[in-house]
Amino acid sequence: MSKHSHDHSIYEPRPLDGGAIRVALSGLGRAGWNIHAKALSVMQGGFTIVAAADPDLDRREEAKQTLGCETFETYAEMLANSDAELFVIASPSHLHTEQALAALESNRHVVCEKPFARSADEAEAMIEAARSHKRIIAPFQNRRFEAHYRKVQEIVQSGELGELLQIRMCWHRFTRRWDWQAMRQFGGGALFNNGTHLLDQALALMSDSEPEIFIDLRRGLSLGDAEEHMKLILRDPAGPTIDIEYTNASAFEQDRWHIMGTAGGLKGNPDHLEWKTVDWATMPERPLDPGPAEDRLYPSEEINWQPHSWMPDASAKHPYQLLYENVHDAICNGASLVVTPESAVRYMRIVERCSERIPELVQTKGQSCFRV
């Protein structure tokens, strides 16, 4: 993690009576348009999109008509000509660091899509630039705000499952991929893209200890050279083992969550969680018996399970909105970011540890599997 904490007291909070925060969007693709533009557009009074940059003329025209903002063909033109206070970096992955640094150095706040950077050193440089220019740099790890994740985090931290032995997180699908994110030269692949969502969630459930790591990457159904099948196991010396599966080659999807503890367990998905617990004080004492097994059988007993379940509140705010509300609060009131840039440095260091030992995947359906 960064040797510096992200101290919001280094800059004067923006006055709330200054009106909506003026936003510039870099990129009008899947993330820029479908996530950021739509999320910010409904937060009237909090944010207003005043500029957008994209090399595609049709996308720029759509943004101009729909959002009523200025548009630019290049990021450099937007940076030089827009009065936006907050730059949202939703461009292709390999451009994130360069564009974030340019915005920070021109005294703008930044929200940066995942992956936050290509390396931990780049992430540290972004944090240092934010500190130097007294601005916020916020990773867009929106899945930390998902209702099911927050409930799992609450249950884990409560201790009601006892000592946790293992947390398994699965993100399964069955689909081919042939866009730019299937190509490593553009920062594609599970490890740098959607895998960072699961890794970010996992690290927030772990201690600060440095985990042991096992990584297995395969191309799966990717038509490019980037991996789309990832098995990542983190062994926390001060906590549970976390088993992460992200794949595009699972014909039978499994539960997103499966947690094992000494006082119960949990399973489920974003739309439904269930867990059961046992109070060992309600169970008979069982002294250890080294003698012959009773009736030549394995020990067995009926557990006094207490069942629990959860479903999301249909009226709850969307994770995108919750993240941007936190960013607004940080810029205007000096509040702390829920997802700090230092947490992004931590997951980038783990990604680097995996990448350092992994050679280029071969052009056939190859694999790279290491303990690191």
mmCIF file with all atom_site columns, N, CA, C and O in Angstrom, residues 136-183:
data_model
loop_
_atom_site.group_PDB
_atom_site.id
_atom_site.type_symbol
_atom_site.label_atom_id
_atom_site.label_alt_id
_atom_site.label_comp_id
_atom_site.label_asym_id
_atom_site.label_entity_id
_atom_site.label_seq_id
_atom_site.pdbx_PDB_ins_code
_atom_site.Cartn_x
_atom_site.Cartn_y
_atom_site.Cartn_z
_atom_site.occupancy
_atom_site.B_iso_or_equiv
_atom_site.pdbx_formal_charge
_atom_site.auth_seq_id
_atom_site.auth_comp_id
_atom_site.auth_asym_id
_atom_site.auth_atom_id
_atom_site.pdbx_PDB_model_num
ATOM 1   N N  . ILE A 1 136 ? -8.607  15.296  -5.556  1.00 0.00 ? 136 ILE A N  1
ATOM 2   C CA . ILE A 1 136 ? -9.029  13.926  -5.269  1.00 0.00 ? 136 ILE A CA 1
ATOM 3   C C  . ILE A 1 136 ? -8.782  13.039  -6.481  1.00 0.00 ? 136 ILE A C  1
ATOM 4   O O  . ILE A 1 136 ? -9.042  13.452  -7.613  1.00 0.00 ? 136 ILE A O  1
ATOM 5   N N  . ILE A 1 137 ? -8.277  11.830  -6.246  1.00 0.00 ? 137 ILE A N  1
ATOM 6   C CA . ILE A 1 137 ? -8.206  10.794  -7.271  1.00 0.00 ? 137 ILE A CA 1
ATOM 7   C C  . ILE A 1 137 ? -8.982  9.602   -6.720  1.00 0.00 ? 137 ILE A C  1
ATOM 8   O O  . ILE A 1 137 ? -8.609  9.011   -5.709  1.00 0.00 ? 137 ILE A O  1
ATOM 9   N N  . ALA A 1 138 ? -10.110 9.278   -7.363  1.00 0.00 ? 138 ALA A N  1
ATOM 10  C CA . ALA A 1 138 ? -11.022 8.248   -6.848  1.00 0.00 ? 138 ALA A CA 1
ATOM 11  C C  . ALA A 1 138 ? -11.101 7.078   -7.815  1.00 0.00 ? 138 ALA A C  1
ATOM 12  O O  . ALA A 1 138 ? -11.486 7.261   -8.972  1.00 0.00 ? 138 ALA A O  1
ATOM 13  N N  . PRO A 1 139 ? -10.754 5.865   -7.373  1.00 0.00 ? 139 PRO A N  1
ATOM 14  C CA . PRO A 1 139 ? -10.929 4.681   -8.221  1.00 0.00 ? 139 PRO A CA 1
ATOM 15  C C  . PRO A 1 139 ? -12.419 4.383   -8.386  1.00 0.00 ? 139 PRO A C  1
ATOM 16  O O  . PRO A 1 139 ? -13.174 4.445   -7.421  1.00 0.00 ? 139 PRO A O  1
ATOM 17  N N  . PHE A 1 140 ? -12.835 4.039   -9.604  1.00 0.00 ? 140 PHE A N  1
ATOM 18  C CA . PHE A 1 140 ? -14.235 3.684   -9.820  1.00 0.00 ? 140 PHE A CA 1
ATOM 19  C C  . PHE A 1 140 ? -14.413 2.180   -9.589  1.00 0.00 ? 140 PHE A C  1
ATOM 20  O O  . PHE A 1 140 ? -14.580 1.404   -10.528 1.00 0.00 ? 140 PHE A O  1
ATOM 21  N N  . GLN A 1 141 ? -14.366 1.803   -8.311  1.00 0.00 ? 141 GLN A N  1
ATOM 22  C CA . GLN A 1 141 ? -14.651 0.425   -7.910  1.00 0.00 ? 141 GLN A CA 1
ATOM 23  C C  . GLN A 1 141 ? -16.066 0.404   -7.348  1.00 0.00 ? 141 GLN A C  1
ATOM 24  O O  . GLN A 1 141 ? -16.292 0.292   -6.143  1.00 0.00 ? 141 GLN A O  1
ATOM 25  N N  . ASN A 1 142 ? -17.022 0.511   -8.256  1.00 0.00 ? 142 ASN A N  1
ATOM 26  C CA . ASN A 1 142 ? -18.423 0.647   -7.865  1.00 0.00 ? 142 ASN A CA 1
ATOM 27  C C  . ASN A 1 142 ? -18.980 -0.588  -7.159  1.00 0.00 ? 142 ASN A C  1
ATOM 28  O O  . ASN A 1 142 ? -19.937 -0.502  -6.395  1.00 0.00 ? 142 ASN A O  1
ATOM 29  N N  . ARG A 1 143 ? -18.361 -1.750  -7.380  1.00 0.00 ? 143 ARG A N  1
ATOM 30  C CA . ARG A 1 143 ? -18.918 -2.973  -6.800  1.00 0.00 ? 143 ARG A CA 1
ATOM 31  C C  . ARG A 1 143 ? -18.694 -3.058  -5.292  1.00 0.00 ? 143 ARG A C  1
ATOM 32  O O  . ARG A 1 143 ? -19.284 -3.906  -4.638  1.00 0.00 ? 143 ARG A O  1
ATOM 33  N N  . ARG A 1 144 ? -17.879 -2.172  -4.745  1.00 0.00 ? 144 ARG A N  1
ATOM 34  C CA . ARG A 1 144 ? -17.764 -2.083  -3.290  1.00 0.00 ? 144 ARG A CA 1
ATOM 35  C C  . ARG A 1 144 ? -19.069 -1.538  -2.675  1.00 0.00 ? 144 ARG A C  1
ATOM 36  O O  . ARG A 1 144 ? -19.283 -1.673  -1.471  1.00 0.00 ? 144 ARG A O  1
ATOM 37  N N  . PHE A 1 145 ? -19.905 -0.917  -3.514  1.00 0.00 ? 145 PHE A N  1
ATOM 38  C CA . PHE A 1 145 ? -21.156 -0.329  -3.028  1.00 0.00 ? 145 PHE A CA 1
ATOM 39  C C  . PHE A 1 145 ? -22.363 -1.229  -3.291  1.00 0.00 ? 145 PHE A C  1
ATOM 40  O O  . PHE A 1 145 ? -23.486 -0.852  -2.968  1.00 0.00 ? 145 PHE A O  1
ATOM 41  N N  . GLU A 1 146 ? -22.146 -2.395  -3.888  1.00 0.00 ? 146 GLU A N  1
ATOM 42  C CA . GLU A 1 146 ? -23.272 -3.281  -4.172  1.00 0.00 ? 146 GLU A CA 1
ATOM 43  C C  . GLU A 1 146 ? -23.908 -3.760  -2.871  1.00 0.00 ? 146 GLU A C  1
ATOM 44  O O  . GLU A 1 146 ? -23.207 -4.078  -1.900  1.00 0.00 ? 146 GLU A O  1
ATOM 45  N N  . ALA A 1 147 ? -25.245 -3.858  -2.873  1.00 0.00 ? 147 ALA A N  1
ATOM 46  C CA . ALA A 1 147 ? -25.971 -4.199  -1.647  1.00 0.00 ? 147 ALA A CA 1
ATOM 47  C C  . ALA A 1 147 ? -25.596 -5.582  -1.128  1.00 0.00 ? 147 ALA A C  1
ATOM 48  O O  . ALA A 1 147 ? -25.408 -5.767  0.082   1.00 0.00 ? 147 ALA A O  1
ATOM 49  N N  . HIS A 1 148 ? -25.466 -6.558  -2.015  1.00 0.00 ? 148 HIS A N  1
ATOM 50  C CA . HIS A 1 148 ? -25.135 -7.906  -1.551  1.00 0.00 ? 148 HIS A CA 1
ATOM 51  C C  . HIS A 1 148 ? -23.736 -7.950  -0.958  1.00 0.00 ? 148 HIS A C  1
ATOM 52  O O  . HIS A 1 148 ? -23.494 -8.622  0.054   1.00 0.00 ? 148 HIS A O  1
ATOM 53  N N  . TYR A 1 149 ? -22.794 -7.195  -1.573  1.00 0.00 ? 149 TYR A N  1
ATOM 54  C CA . TYR A 1 149 ? -21.440 -7.171  -1.026  1.00 0.00 ? 149 TYR A CA 1
ATOM 55  C C  . TYR A 1 149 ? -21.424 -6.522  0.356   1.00 0.00 ? 149 TYR A C  1
ATOM 56  O O  . TYR A 1 149 ? -20.771 -7.017  1.288   1.00 0.00 ? 149 TYR A O  1
ATOM 57  N N  . ARG A 1 150 ? -22.132 -5.414  0.505   1.00 0.00 ? 150 ARG A N  1
ATOM 58  C CA . ARG A 1 150 ? -22.168 -4.739  1.804   1.00 0.00 ? 150 ARG A CA 1
ATOM 59  C C  . ARG A 1 150 ? -22.782 -5.637  2.881   1.00 0.00 ? 150 ARG A C  1
ATOM 60  O O  . ARG A 1 150 ? -22.356 -5.605  4.037   1.00 0.00 ? 150 ARG A O  1
ATOM 61  N N  . LYS A 1 151 ? -23.772 -6.446  2.485   1.00 0.00 ? 151 LYS A N  1
ATOM 62  C CA . LYS A 1 151 ? -24.360 -7.363  3.457   1.00 0.00 ? 151 LYS A CA 1
ATOM 63  C C  . LYS A 1 151 ? -23.367 -8.454  3.823   1.00 0.00 ? 151 LYS A C  1
ATOM 64  O O  . LYS A 1 151 ? -23.224 -8.804  5.008   1.00 0.00 ? 151 LYS A O  1
ATOM 65  N N  . VAL A 1 152 ? -22.672 -9.005  2.828   1.00 0.00 ? 152 VAL A N  1
ATOM 66  C CA . VAL A 1 152 ? -21.657 -10.019 3.121   1.00 0.00 ? 152 VAL A CA 1
ATOM 67  C C  . VAL A 1 152 ? -20.581 -9.432  4.027   1.00 0.00 ? 152 VAL A C  1
ATOM 68  O O  . VAL A 1 152 ? -20.158 -10.066 5.010   1.00 0.00 ? 152 VAL A O  1
ATOM 69  N N  . GLN A 1 153 ? -20.136 -8.231  3.730   1.00 0.00 ? 153 GLN A N  1
ATOM 70  C CA . GLN A 1 153 ? -19.106 -7.587  4.539   1.00 0.00 ? 153 GLN A CA 1
ATOM 71  C C  . GLN A 1 153 ? -19.578 -7.399  5.979   1.00 0.00 ? 153 GLN A C  1
ATOM 72  O O  . GLN A 1 153 ? -18.826 -7.644  6.930   1.00 0.00 ? 153 GLN A O  1
ATOM 73  N N  . GLU A 1 154 ? -20.840 -7.002  6.144   1.00 0.00 ? 154 GLU A N  1
ATOM 74  C CA . GLU A 1 154 ? -21.412 -6.834  7.481   1.00 0.00 ? 154 GLU A CA 1
ATOM 75  C C  . GLU A 1 154 ? -21.410 -8.162  8.251   1.00 0.00 ? 154 GLU A C  1
ATOM 76  O O  . GLU A 1 154 ? -21.036 -8.211  9.426   1.00 0.00 ? 154 GLU A O  1
ATOM 77  N N  . ILE A 1 155 ? -21.826 -9.244  7.584   1.00 0.00 ? 155 ILE A N  1
ATOM 78  C CA . ILE A 1 155 ? -21.890 -10.554 8.235   1.00 0.00 ? 155 ILE A CA 1
ATOM 79  C C  . ILE A 1 155 ? -20.488 -11.045 8.584   1.00 0.00 ? 155 ILE A C  1
ATOM 80  O O  . ILE A 1 155 ? -20.242 -11.539 9.695   1.00 0.00 ? 155 ILE A O  1
ATOM 81  N N  . VAL A 1 156 ? -19.557 -10.897 7.661   1.00 0.00 ? 156 VAL A N  1
ATOM 82  C CA . VAL A 1 156 ? -18.176 -11.329 7.907   1.00 0.00 ? 156 VAL A CA 1
ATOM 83  C C  . VAL A 1 156 ? -17.591 -10.593 9.099   1.00 0.00 ? 156 VAL A C  1
ATOM 84  O O  . VAL A 1 156 ? -16.971 -11.188 9.991   1.00 0.00 ? 156 VAL A O  1
ATOM 85  N N  . GLN A 1 157 ? -17.783 -9.268  9.134   1.00 0.00 ? 157 GLN A N  1
ATOM 86  C CA . GLN A 1 157 ? -17.187 -8.460  10.195  1.00 0.00 ? 157 GLN A CA 1
ATOM 87  C C  . GLN A 1 157 ? -17.884 -8.652  11.532  1.00 0.00 ? 157 GLN A C  1
ATOM 88  O O  . GLN A 1 157 ? -17.298 -8.388  12.585  1.00 0.00 ? 157 GLN A O  1
ATOM 89  N N  . SER A 1 158 ? -19.127 -9.139  11.514  1.00 0.00 ? 158 SER A N  1
ATOM 90  C CA . SER A 1 158 ? -19.860 -9.338  12.765  1.00 0.00 ? 158 SER A CA 1
ATOM 91  C C  . SER A 1 158 ? -19.323 -10.501 13.579  1.00 0.00 ? 158 SER A C  1
ATOM 92  O O  . SER A 1 158 ? -19.529 -10.569 14.790  1.00 0.00 ? 158 SER A O  1
ATOM 93  N N  . GLY A 1 159 ? -18.660 -11.462 12.917  1.00 0.00 ? 159 GLY A N  1
ATOM 94  C CA . GLY A 1 159 ? -18.149 -12.639 13.609  1.00 0.00 ? 159 GLY A CA 1
ATOM 95  C C  . GLY A 1 159 ? -19.179 -13.726 13.823  1.00 0.00 ? 159 GLY A C  1
ATOM 96  O O  . GLY A 1 159 ? -18.879 -14.751 14.435  1.00 0.00 ? 159 GLY A O  1
ATOM 97  N N  . GLU A 1 160 ? -20.417 -13.541 13.320  1.00 0.00 ? 160 GLU A N  1
ATOM 98  C CA . GLU A 1 160 ? -21.451 -14.532 13.607  1.00 0.00 ? 160 GLU A CA 1
ATOM 99  C C  . GLU A 1 160 ? -21.209 -15.867 12.919  1.00 0.00 ? 160 GLU A C  1
ATOM 100 O O  . GLU A 1 160 ? -21.802 -16.883 13.316  1.00 0.00 ? 160 GLU A O  1
ATOM 101 N N  . LEU A 1 161 ? -20.339 -15.907 11.911  1.00 0.00 ? 161 LEU A N  1
ATOM 102 C CA . LEU A 1 161 ? -20.004 -17.177 11.267  1.00 0.00 ? 161 LEU A CA 1
ATOM 103 C C  . LEU A 1 161 ? -18.814 -17.852 11.935  1.00 0.00 ? 161 LEU A C  1
ATOM 104 O O  . LEU A 1 161 ? -18.358 -18.901 11.487  1.00 0.00 ? 161 LEU A O  1
ATOM 105 N N  . GLY A 1 162 ? -18.317 -17.262 13.011  1.00 0.00 ? 162 GLY A N  1
ATOM 106 C CA . GLY A 1 162 ? -17.183 -17.830 13.721  1.00 0.00 ? 162 GLY A CA 1
ATOM 107 C C  . GLY A 1 162 ? -15.870 -17.502 13.025  1.00 0.00 ? 162 GLY A C  1
ATOM 108 O O  . GLY A 1 162 ? -15.751 -16.501 12.300  1.00 0.00 ? 162 GLY A O  1
ATOM 109 N N  . GLU A 1 163 ? -14.883 -18.353 13.226  1.00 0.00 ? 163 GLU A N  1
ATOM 110 C CA . GLU A 1 163 ? -13.608 -18.177 12.524  1.00 0.00 ? 163 GLU A CA 1
ATOM 111 C C  . GLU A 1 163 ? -13.811 -18.564 11.066  1.00 0.00 ? 163 GLU A C  1
ATOM 112 O O  . GLU A 1 163 ? -14.243 -19.674 10.750  1.00 0.00 ? 163 GLU A O  1
ATOM 113 N N  . LEU A 1 164 ? -13.499 -17.643 10.171  1.00 0.00 ? 164 LEU A N  1
ATOM 114 C CA . LEU A 1 164 ? -13.692 -17.914 8.751   1.00 0.00 ? 164 LEU A CA 1
ATOM 115 C C  . LEU A 1 164 ? -12.533 -18.736 8.208   1.00 0.00 ? 164 LEU A C  1
ATOM 116 O O  . LEU A 1 164 ? -11.358 -18.416 8.441   1.00 0.00 ? 164 LEU A O  1
ATOM 117 N N  . LEU A 1 165 ? -12.864 -19.791 7.492   1.00 0.00 ? 165 LEU A N  1
ATOM 118 C CA . LEU A 1 165 ? -11.861 -20.660 6.903   1.00 0.00 ? 165 LEU A CA 1
ATOM 119 C C  . LEU A 1 165 ? -11.658 -20.349 5.424   1.00 0.00 ? 165 LEU A C  1
ATOM 120 O O  . LEU A 1 165 ? -10.524 -20.328 4.940   1.00 0.00 ? 165 LEU A O  1
ATOM 121 N N  . GLN A 1 166 ? -12.759 -20.120 4.716   1.00 0.00 ? 166 GLN A N  1
ATOM 122 C CA . GLN A 1 166 ? -12.644 -19.873 3.276   1.00 0.00 ? 166 GLN A CA 1
ATOM 123 C C  . GLN A 1 166 ? -13.807 -19.017 2.793   1.00 0.00 ? 166 GLN A C  1
ATOM 124 O O  . GLN A 1 166 ? -14.942 -19.179 3.231   1.00 0.00 ? 166 GLN A O  1
ATOM 125 N N  . ILE A 1 167 ? -13.488 -18.097 1.880   1.00 0.00 ? 167 ILE A N  1
ATOM 126 C CA . ILE A 1 167 ? -14.488 -17.320 1.154   1.00 0.00 ? 167 ILE A CA 1
ATOM 127 C C  . ILE A 1 167 ? -14.287 -17.612 -0.328  1.00 0.00 ? 167 ILE A C  1
ATOM 128 O O  . ILE A 1 167 ? -13.190 -17.407 -0.858  1.00 0.00 ? 167 ILE A O  1
ATOM 129 N N  . ARG A 1 168 ? -15.323 -18.117 -0.971  1.00 0.00 ? 168 ARG A N  1
ATOM 130 C CA . ARG A 1 168 ? -15.244 -18.386 -2.403  1.00 0.00 ? 168 ARG A CA 1
ATOM 131 C C  . ARG A 1 168 ? -16.126 -17.396 -3.139  1.00 0.00 ? 168 ARG A C  1
ATOM 132 O O  . ARG A 1 168 ? -17.293 -17.205 -2.788  1.00 0.00 ? 168 ARG A O  1
ATOM 133 N N  . MET A 1 169 ? -15.557 -16.750 -4.173  1.00 0.00 ? 169 MET A N  1
ATOM 134 C CA . MET A 1 169 ? -16.264 -15.761 -4.968  1.00 0.00 ? 169 MET A CA 1
ATOM 135 C C  . MET A 1 169 ? -16.214 -16.200 -6.422  1.00 0.00 ? 169 MET A C  1
ATOM 136 O O  . MET A 1 169 ? -15.128 -16.385 -6.975  1.00 0.00 ? 169 MET A O  1
ATOM 137 N N  . CYS A 1 170 ? -17.370 -16.367 -7.045  1.00 0.00 ? 170 CYS A N  1
ATOM 138 C CA . CYS A 1 170 ? -17.430 -16.827 -8.432  1.00 0.00 ? 170 CYS A CA 1
ATOM 139 C C  . CYS A 1 170 ? -18.157 -15.815 -9.313  1.00 0.00 ? 170 CYS A C  1
ATOM 140 O O  . CYS A 1 170 ? -19.205 -15.296 -8.931  1.00 0.00 ? 170 CYS A O  1
ATOM 141 N N  . TRP A 1 171 ? -17.595 -15.563 -10.456 1.00 0.00 ? 171 TRP A N  1
ATOM 142 C CA . TRP A 1 171 ? -18.238 -14.738 -11.477 1.00 0.00 ? 171 TRP A CA 1
ATOM 143 C C  . TRP A 1 171 ? -18.179 -15.552 -12.755 1.00 0.00 ? 171 TRP A C  1
ATOM 144 O O  . TRP A 1 171 ? -17.194 -15.545 -13.473 1.00 0.00 ? 171 TRP A O  1
ATOM 145 N N  . HIS A 1 172 ? -19.235 -16.297 -13.026 1.00 0.00 ? 172 HIS A N  1
ATOM 146 C CA . HIS A 1 172 ? -19.248 -17.269 -14.114 1.00 0.00 ? 172 HIS A CA 1
ATOM 147 C C  . HIS A 1 172 ? -20.138 -16.809 -15.267 1.00 0.00 ? 172 HIS A C  1
ATOM 148 O O  . HIS A 1 172 ? -21.209 -16.241 -15.053 1.00 0.00 ? 172 HIS A O  1
ATOM 149 N N  . ARG A 1 173 ? -19.701 -17.113 -16.457 1.00 0.00 ? 173 ARG A N  1
ATOM 150 C CA . ARG A 1 173 ? -20.500 -16.884 -17.657 1.00 0.00 ? 173 ARG A CA 1
ATOM 151 C C  . ARG A 1 173 ? -19.975 -17.811 -18.754 1.00 0.00 ? 173 ARG A C  1
ATOM 152 O O  . ARG A 1 173 ? -18.938 -18.451 -18.585 1.00 0.00 ? 173 ARG A O  1
ATOM 153 N N  . PHE A 1 174 ? -20.659 -17.857 -19.868 1.00 0.00 ? 174 PHE A N  1
ATOM 154 C CA . PHE A 1 174 ? -20.198 -18.654 -21.007 1.00 0.00 ? 174 PHE A CA 1
ATOM 155 C C  . PHE A 1 174 ? -20.401 -17.818 -22.259 1.00 0.00 ? 174 PHE A C  1
ATOM 156 O O  . PHE A 1 174 ? -21.508 -17.681 -22.771 1.00 0.00 ? 174 PHE A O  1
ATOM 157 N N  . THR A 1 175 ? -19.301 -17.210 -22.724 1.00 0.00 ? 175 THR A N  1
ATOM 158 C CA . THR A 1 175 ? -19.402 -16.302 -23.864 1.00 0.00 ? 175 THR A CA 1
ATOM 159 C C  . THR A 1 175 ? -18.039 -16.076 -24.485 1.00 0.00 ? 175 THR A C  1
ATOM 160 O O  . THR A 1 175 ? -17.015 -16.080 -23.796 1.00 0.00 ? 175 THR A O  1
ATOM 161 N N  . ARG A 1 176 ? -18.033 -15.892 -25.788 1.00 0.00 ? 176 ARG A N  1
ATOM 162 C CA . ARG A 1 176 ? -16.778 -15.523 -26.462 1.00 0.00 ? 176 ARG A CA 1
ATOM 163 C C  . ARG A 1 176 ? -16.569 -14.010 -26.370 1.00 0.00 ? 176 ARG A C  1
ATOM 164 O O  . ARG A 1 176 ? -17.531 -13.244 -26.261 1.00 0.00 ? 176 ARG A O  1
ATOM 165 N N  . ARG A 1 177 ? -15.318 -13.596 -26.436 1.00 0.00 ? 177 ARG A N  1
ATOM 166 C CA . ARG A 1 177 ? -15.011 -12.166 -26.421 1.00 0.00 ? 177 ARG A CA 1
ATOM 167 C C  . ARG A 1 177 ? -14.025 -11.855 -27.531 1.00 0.00 ? 177 ARG A C  1
ATOM 168 O O  . ARG A 1 177 ? -12.982 -12.504 -27.643 1.00 0.00 ? 177 ARG A O  1
ATOM 169 N N  . TRP A 1 178 ? -14.329 -10.822 -28.336 1.00 0.00 ? 178 TRP A N  1
ATOM 170 C CA . TRP A 1 178 ? -13.469 -10.486 -29.467 1.00 0.00 ? 178 TRP A CA 1
ATOM 171 C C  . TRP A 1 178 ? -13.252 -8.981  -29.617 1.00 0.00 ? 178 TRP A C  1
ATOM 172 O O  . TRP A 1 178 ? -12.807 -8.505  -30.650 1.00 0.00 ? 178 TRP A O  1
ATOM 173 N N  . ASP A 1 179 ? -13.559 -8.205  -28.570 1.00 0.00 ? 179 ASP A N  1
ATOM 174 C CA . ASP A 1 179 ? -13.343 -6.760  -28.636 1.00 0.00 ? 179 ASP A CA 1
ATOM 175 C C  . ASP A 1 179 ? -11.931 -6.415  -28.164 1.00 0.00 ? 179 ASP A C  1
ATOM 176 O O  . ASP A 1 179 ? -11.109 -7.291  -27.921 1.00 0.00 ? 179 ASP A O  1
ATOM 177 N N  . TRP A 1 180 ? -11.666 -5.101  -28.010 1.00 0.00 ? 180 TRP A N  1
ATOM 178 C CA . TRP A 1 180 ? -10.313 -4.677  -27.649 1.00 0.00 ? 180 TRP A CA 1
ATOM 179 C C  . TRP A 1 180 ? -9.878  -5.200  -26.292 1.00 0.00 ? 180 TRP A C  1
ATOM 180 O O  . TRP A 1 180 ? -8.677  -5.360  -26.035 1.00 0.00 ? 180 TRP A O  1
ATOM 181 N N  . GLN A 1 181 ? -10.834 -5.501  -25.400 1.00 0.00 ? 181 GLN A N  1
ATOM 182 C CA . GLN A 1 181 ? -10.456 -6.024  -24.094 1.00 0.00 ? 181 GLN A CA 1
ATOM 183 C C  . GLN A 1 181 ? -10.060 -7.495  -24.147 1.00 0.00 ? 181 GLN A C  1
ATOM 184 O O  . GLN A 1 181 ? -9.690  -8.070  -23.128 1.00 0.00 ? 181 GLN A O  1
ATOM 185 N N  . ALA A 1 182 ? -10.118 -8.089  -25.327 1.00 0.00 ? 182 ALA A N  1
ATOM 186 C CA . ALA A 1 182 ? -9.585  -9.441  -25.511 1.00 0.00 ? 182 ALA A CA 1
ATOM 187 C C  . ALA A 1 182 ? -8.115  -9.397  -25.928 1.00 0.00 ? 182 ALA A C  1
ATOM 188 O O  . ALA A 1 182 ? -7.509  -10.450 -26.160 1.00 0.00 ? 182 ALA A O  1
ATOM 189 N N  . MET A 1 183 ? -7.531  -8.184  -25.957 1.00 0.00 ? 183 MET A N  1
ATOM 190 C CA . MET A 1 183 ? -6.156  -8.011  -26.425 1.00 0.00 ? 183 MET A CA 1
ATOM 191 C C  . MET A 1 183 ? -5.290  -7.429  -25.310 1.00 0.00 ? 183 MET A C  1
ATOM 192 O O  . MET A 1 183 ? -5.629  -6.392  -24.730 1.00 0.00 ? 183 MET A O  1
#
